[in-house]
CSV table of C-alpha atoms in Angstrom, one decimal:
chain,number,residue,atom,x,y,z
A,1442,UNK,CA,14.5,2.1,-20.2
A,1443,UNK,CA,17.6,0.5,-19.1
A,1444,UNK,CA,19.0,-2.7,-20.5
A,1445,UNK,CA,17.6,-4.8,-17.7
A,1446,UNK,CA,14.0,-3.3,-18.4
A,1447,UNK,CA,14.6,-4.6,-22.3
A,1448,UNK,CA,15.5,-7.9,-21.3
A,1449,UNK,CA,12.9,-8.0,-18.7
A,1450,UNK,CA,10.2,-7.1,-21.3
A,1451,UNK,CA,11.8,-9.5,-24.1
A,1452,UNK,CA,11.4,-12.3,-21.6
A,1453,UNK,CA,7.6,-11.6,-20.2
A,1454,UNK,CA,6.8,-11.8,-24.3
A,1455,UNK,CA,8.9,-15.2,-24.9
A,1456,UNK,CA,6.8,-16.1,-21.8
A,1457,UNK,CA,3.5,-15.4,-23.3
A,1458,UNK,CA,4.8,-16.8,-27.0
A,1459,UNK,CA,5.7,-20.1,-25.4
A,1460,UNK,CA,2.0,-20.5,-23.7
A,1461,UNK,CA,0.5,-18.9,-26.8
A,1462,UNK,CA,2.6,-22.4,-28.9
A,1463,UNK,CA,1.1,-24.8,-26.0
A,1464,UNK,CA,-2.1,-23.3,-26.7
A,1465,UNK,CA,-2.5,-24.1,-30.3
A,1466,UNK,CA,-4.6,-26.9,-31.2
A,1467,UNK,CA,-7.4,-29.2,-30.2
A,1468,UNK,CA,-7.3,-30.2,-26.2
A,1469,UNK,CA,-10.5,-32.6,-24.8
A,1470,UNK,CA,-11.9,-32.2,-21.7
A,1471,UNK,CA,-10.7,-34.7,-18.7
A,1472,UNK,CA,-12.6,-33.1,-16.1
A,1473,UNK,CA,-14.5,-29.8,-14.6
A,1474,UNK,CA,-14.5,-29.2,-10.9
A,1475,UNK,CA,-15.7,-26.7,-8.6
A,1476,UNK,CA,-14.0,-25.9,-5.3
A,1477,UNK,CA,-15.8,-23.8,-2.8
A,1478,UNK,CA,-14.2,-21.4,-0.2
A,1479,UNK,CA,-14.9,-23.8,2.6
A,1480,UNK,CA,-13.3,-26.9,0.3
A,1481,UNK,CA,-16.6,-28.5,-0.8
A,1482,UNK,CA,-15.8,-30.0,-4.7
A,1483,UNK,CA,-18.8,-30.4,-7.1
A,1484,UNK,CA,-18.8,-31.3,-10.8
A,1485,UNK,CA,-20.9,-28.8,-12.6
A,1486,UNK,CA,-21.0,-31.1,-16.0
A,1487,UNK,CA,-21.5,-34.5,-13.7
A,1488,UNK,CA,-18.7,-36.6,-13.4
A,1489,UNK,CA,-18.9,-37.8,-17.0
A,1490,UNK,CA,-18.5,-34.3,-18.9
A,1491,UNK,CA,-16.9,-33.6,-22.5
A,1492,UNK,CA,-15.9,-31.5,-24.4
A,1493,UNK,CA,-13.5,-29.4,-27.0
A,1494,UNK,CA,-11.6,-26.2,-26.8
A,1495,UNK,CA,-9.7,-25.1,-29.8
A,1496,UNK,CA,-6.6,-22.3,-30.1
A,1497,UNK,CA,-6.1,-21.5,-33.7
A,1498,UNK,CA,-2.9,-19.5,-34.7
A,1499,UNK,CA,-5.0,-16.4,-36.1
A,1500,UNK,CA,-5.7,-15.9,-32.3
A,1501,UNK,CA,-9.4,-17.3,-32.1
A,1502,UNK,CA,-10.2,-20.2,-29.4
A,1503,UNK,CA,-13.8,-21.9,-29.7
A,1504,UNK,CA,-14.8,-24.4,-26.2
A,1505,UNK,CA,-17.9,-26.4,-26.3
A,1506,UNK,CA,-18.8,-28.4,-22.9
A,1507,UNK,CA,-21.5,-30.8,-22.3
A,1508,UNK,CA,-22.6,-33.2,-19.6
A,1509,UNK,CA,-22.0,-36.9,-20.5
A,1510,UNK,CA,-25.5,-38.0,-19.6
A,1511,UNK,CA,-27.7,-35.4,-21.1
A,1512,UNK,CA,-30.8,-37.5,-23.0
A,1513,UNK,CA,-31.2,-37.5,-26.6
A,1514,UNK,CA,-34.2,-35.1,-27.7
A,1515,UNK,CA,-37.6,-37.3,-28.7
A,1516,UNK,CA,-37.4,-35.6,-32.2
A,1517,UNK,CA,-34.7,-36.4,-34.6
A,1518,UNK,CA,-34.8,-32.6,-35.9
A,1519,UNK,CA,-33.9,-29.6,-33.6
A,1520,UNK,CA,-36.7,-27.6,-35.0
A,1521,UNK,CA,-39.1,-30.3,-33.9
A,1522,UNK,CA,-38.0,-30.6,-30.3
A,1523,UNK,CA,-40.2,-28.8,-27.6
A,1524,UNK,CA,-39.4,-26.3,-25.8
A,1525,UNK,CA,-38.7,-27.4,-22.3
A,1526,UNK,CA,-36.4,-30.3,-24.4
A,1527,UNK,CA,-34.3,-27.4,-25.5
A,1528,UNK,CA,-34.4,-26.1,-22.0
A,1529,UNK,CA,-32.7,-29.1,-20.3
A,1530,UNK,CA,-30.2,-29.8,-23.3
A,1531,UNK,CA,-29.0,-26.3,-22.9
A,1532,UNK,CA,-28.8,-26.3,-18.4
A,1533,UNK,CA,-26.1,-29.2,-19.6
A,1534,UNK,CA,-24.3,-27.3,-22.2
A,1535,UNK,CA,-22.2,-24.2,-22.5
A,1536,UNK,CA,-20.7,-23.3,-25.4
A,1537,UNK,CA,-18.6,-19.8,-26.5
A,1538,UNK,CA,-16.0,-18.8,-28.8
A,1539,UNK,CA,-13.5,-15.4,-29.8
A,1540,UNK,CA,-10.6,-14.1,-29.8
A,1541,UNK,CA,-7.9,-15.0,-27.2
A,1542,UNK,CA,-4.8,-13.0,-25.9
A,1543,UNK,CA,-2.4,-14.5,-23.6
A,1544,UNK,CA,-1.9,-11.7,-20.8
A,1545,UNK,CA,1.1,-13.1,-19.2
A,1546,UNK,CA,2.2,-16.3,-18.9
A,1547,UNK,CA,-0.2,-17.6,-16.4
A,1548,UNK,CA,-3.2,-16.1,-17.8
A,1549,UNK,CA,-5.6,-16.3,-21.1
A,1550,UNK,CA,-8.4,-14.1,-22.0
A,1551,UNK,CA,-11.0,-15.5,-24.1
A,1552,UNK,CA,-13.0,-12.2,-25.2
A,1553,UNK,CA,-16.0,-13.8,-25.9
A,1554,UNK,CA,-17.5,-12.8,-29.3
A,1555,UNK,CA,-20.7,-15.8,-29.5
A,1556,UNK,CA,-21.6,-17.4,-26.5
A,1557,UNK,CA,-24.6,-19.8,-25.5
A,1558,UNK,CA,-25.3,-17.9,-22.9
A,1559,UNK,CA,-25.7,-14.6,-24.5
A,1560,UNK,CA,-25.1,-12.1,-21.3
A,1561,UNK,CA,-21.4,-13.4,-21.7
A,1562,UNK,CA,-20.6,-11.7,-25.6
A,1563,UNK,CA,-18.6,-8.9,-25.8
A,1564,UNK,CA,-17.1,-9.5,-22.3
A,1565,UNK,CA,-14.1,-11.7,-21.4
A,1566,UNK,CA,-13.4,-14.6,-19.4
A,1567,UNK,CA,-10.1,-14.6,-17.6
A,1568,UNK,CA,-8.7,-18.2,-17.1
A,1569,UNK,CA,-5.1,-19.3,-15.2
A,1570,UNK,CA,-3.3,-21.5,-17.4
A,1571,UNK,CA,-0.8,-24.3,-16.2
A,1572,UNK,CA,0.4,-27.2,-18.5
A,1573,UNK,CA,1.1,-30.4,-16.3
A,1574,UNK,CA,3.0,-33.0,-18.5
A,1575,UNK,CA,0.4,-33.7,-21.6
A,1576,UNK,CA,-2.4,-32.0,-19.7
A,1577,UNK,CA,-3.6,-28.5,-20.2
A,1578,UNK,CA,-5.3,-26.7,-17.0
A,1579,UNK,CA,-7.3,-23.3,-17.3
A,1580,UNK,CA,-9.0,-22.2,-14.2
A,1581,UNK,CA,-10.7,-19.3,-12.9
A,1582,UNK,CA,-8.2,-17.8,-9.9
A,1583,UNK,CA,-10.7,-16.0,-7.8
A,1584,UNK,CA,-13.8,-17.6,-6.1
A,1585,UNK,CA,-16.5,-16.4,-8.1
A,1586,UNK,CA,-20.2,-17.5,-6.9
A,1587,UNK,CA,-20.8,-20.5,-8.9
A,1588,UNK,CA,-23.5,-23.3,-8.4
A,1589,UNK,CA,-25.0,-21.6,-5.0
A,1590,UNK,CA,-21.1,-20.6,-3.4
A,1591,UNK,CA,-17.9,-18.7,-3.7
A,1592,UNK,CA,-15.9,-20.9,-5.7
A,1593,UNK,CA,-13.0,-21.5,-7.8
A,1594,UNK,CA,-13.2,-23.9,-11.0
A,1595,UNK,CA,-10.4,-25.9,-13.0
A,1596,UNK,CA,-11.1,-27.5,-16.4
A,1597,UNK,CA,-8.4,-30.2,-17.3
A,1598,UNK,CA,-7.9,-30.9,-20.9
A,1599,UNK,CA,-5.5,-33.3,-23.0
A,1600,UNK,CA,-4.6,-33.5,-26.9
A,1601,UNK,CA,-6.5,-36.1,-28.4
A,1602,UNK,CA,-5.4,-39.4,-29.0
């Protein structure tokens, strides 16, 4: 390896250190779009969603997402709540949590260890990851077939207040 290979490779991992710092800590959500291949924007939480992702410096990350109008449940206890209340509560939330490696720095990997939707443990989601002032961005780079098209998503976060 020559000297410009070392320097190369000790600049990619300041790269991914720096975005690994940004990472760390609380962010809440701003907003969740959808962008389909032919431009058509949707808002898969409604256009009041929130939310919380979390970085911690052992190398974890926990994100919890919810639409902003989803009804309360008639039962004050979870265990009490019928069945097709869970149902709906659960279409309007997603939830998931692991360990995280920044690949490079313009993409995280969440490796998915719990999830709500359990066909997504012990796989990973791939996000791009820009910082815009205050505001975090994490999006998913190629179209994927979300919500009946090929899209592309971007979840905007900020520290809280």
């Amino acid at each position: 390896m020559t000297i410009t290979d070392h320097a190369a490779v000790g600049n990619e991992r300041e790269a991914r250190e720096e975005v690994r710092r940004k990472l760390l800590g609380a962010w809440e959500l701003v907003s969740y779009t959808a962008t389909s291949t032919d431009g058509e924007v949707v808002q898969p939480l409604g256009p009041t969603p929130y939310g919380l992702i979390v970085y911690t410096p052992q190398g974890y990350m926990s994100a919890q997402l919810g639409r902003g109008d989803r009804p309360p449940m008639r039962s004050a206890r979870l265990e009490d709540a019928e069945a097709d209340e869970l149902a709906r509560a659960a279409v309007g939330y997603l939830a998931y949590g692991g360990p995280f490696e920044v690949v490079d720095p313009t993409t995280v990997e969440h490796h998915v260890a719990t999830s709500l939707f359990p066909n997504w443990i012990g796989r990973s989601q791939v996000r791009k990851v820009s910082f815009e002032g205050s505001l975090l961005k994490l999006g998913i780079a190629t179209p994927t077939r979300l919500w009946g098209a090929e899209r592309t998503a971007e979840l905007t976060w900020s520290r809280p207040a």
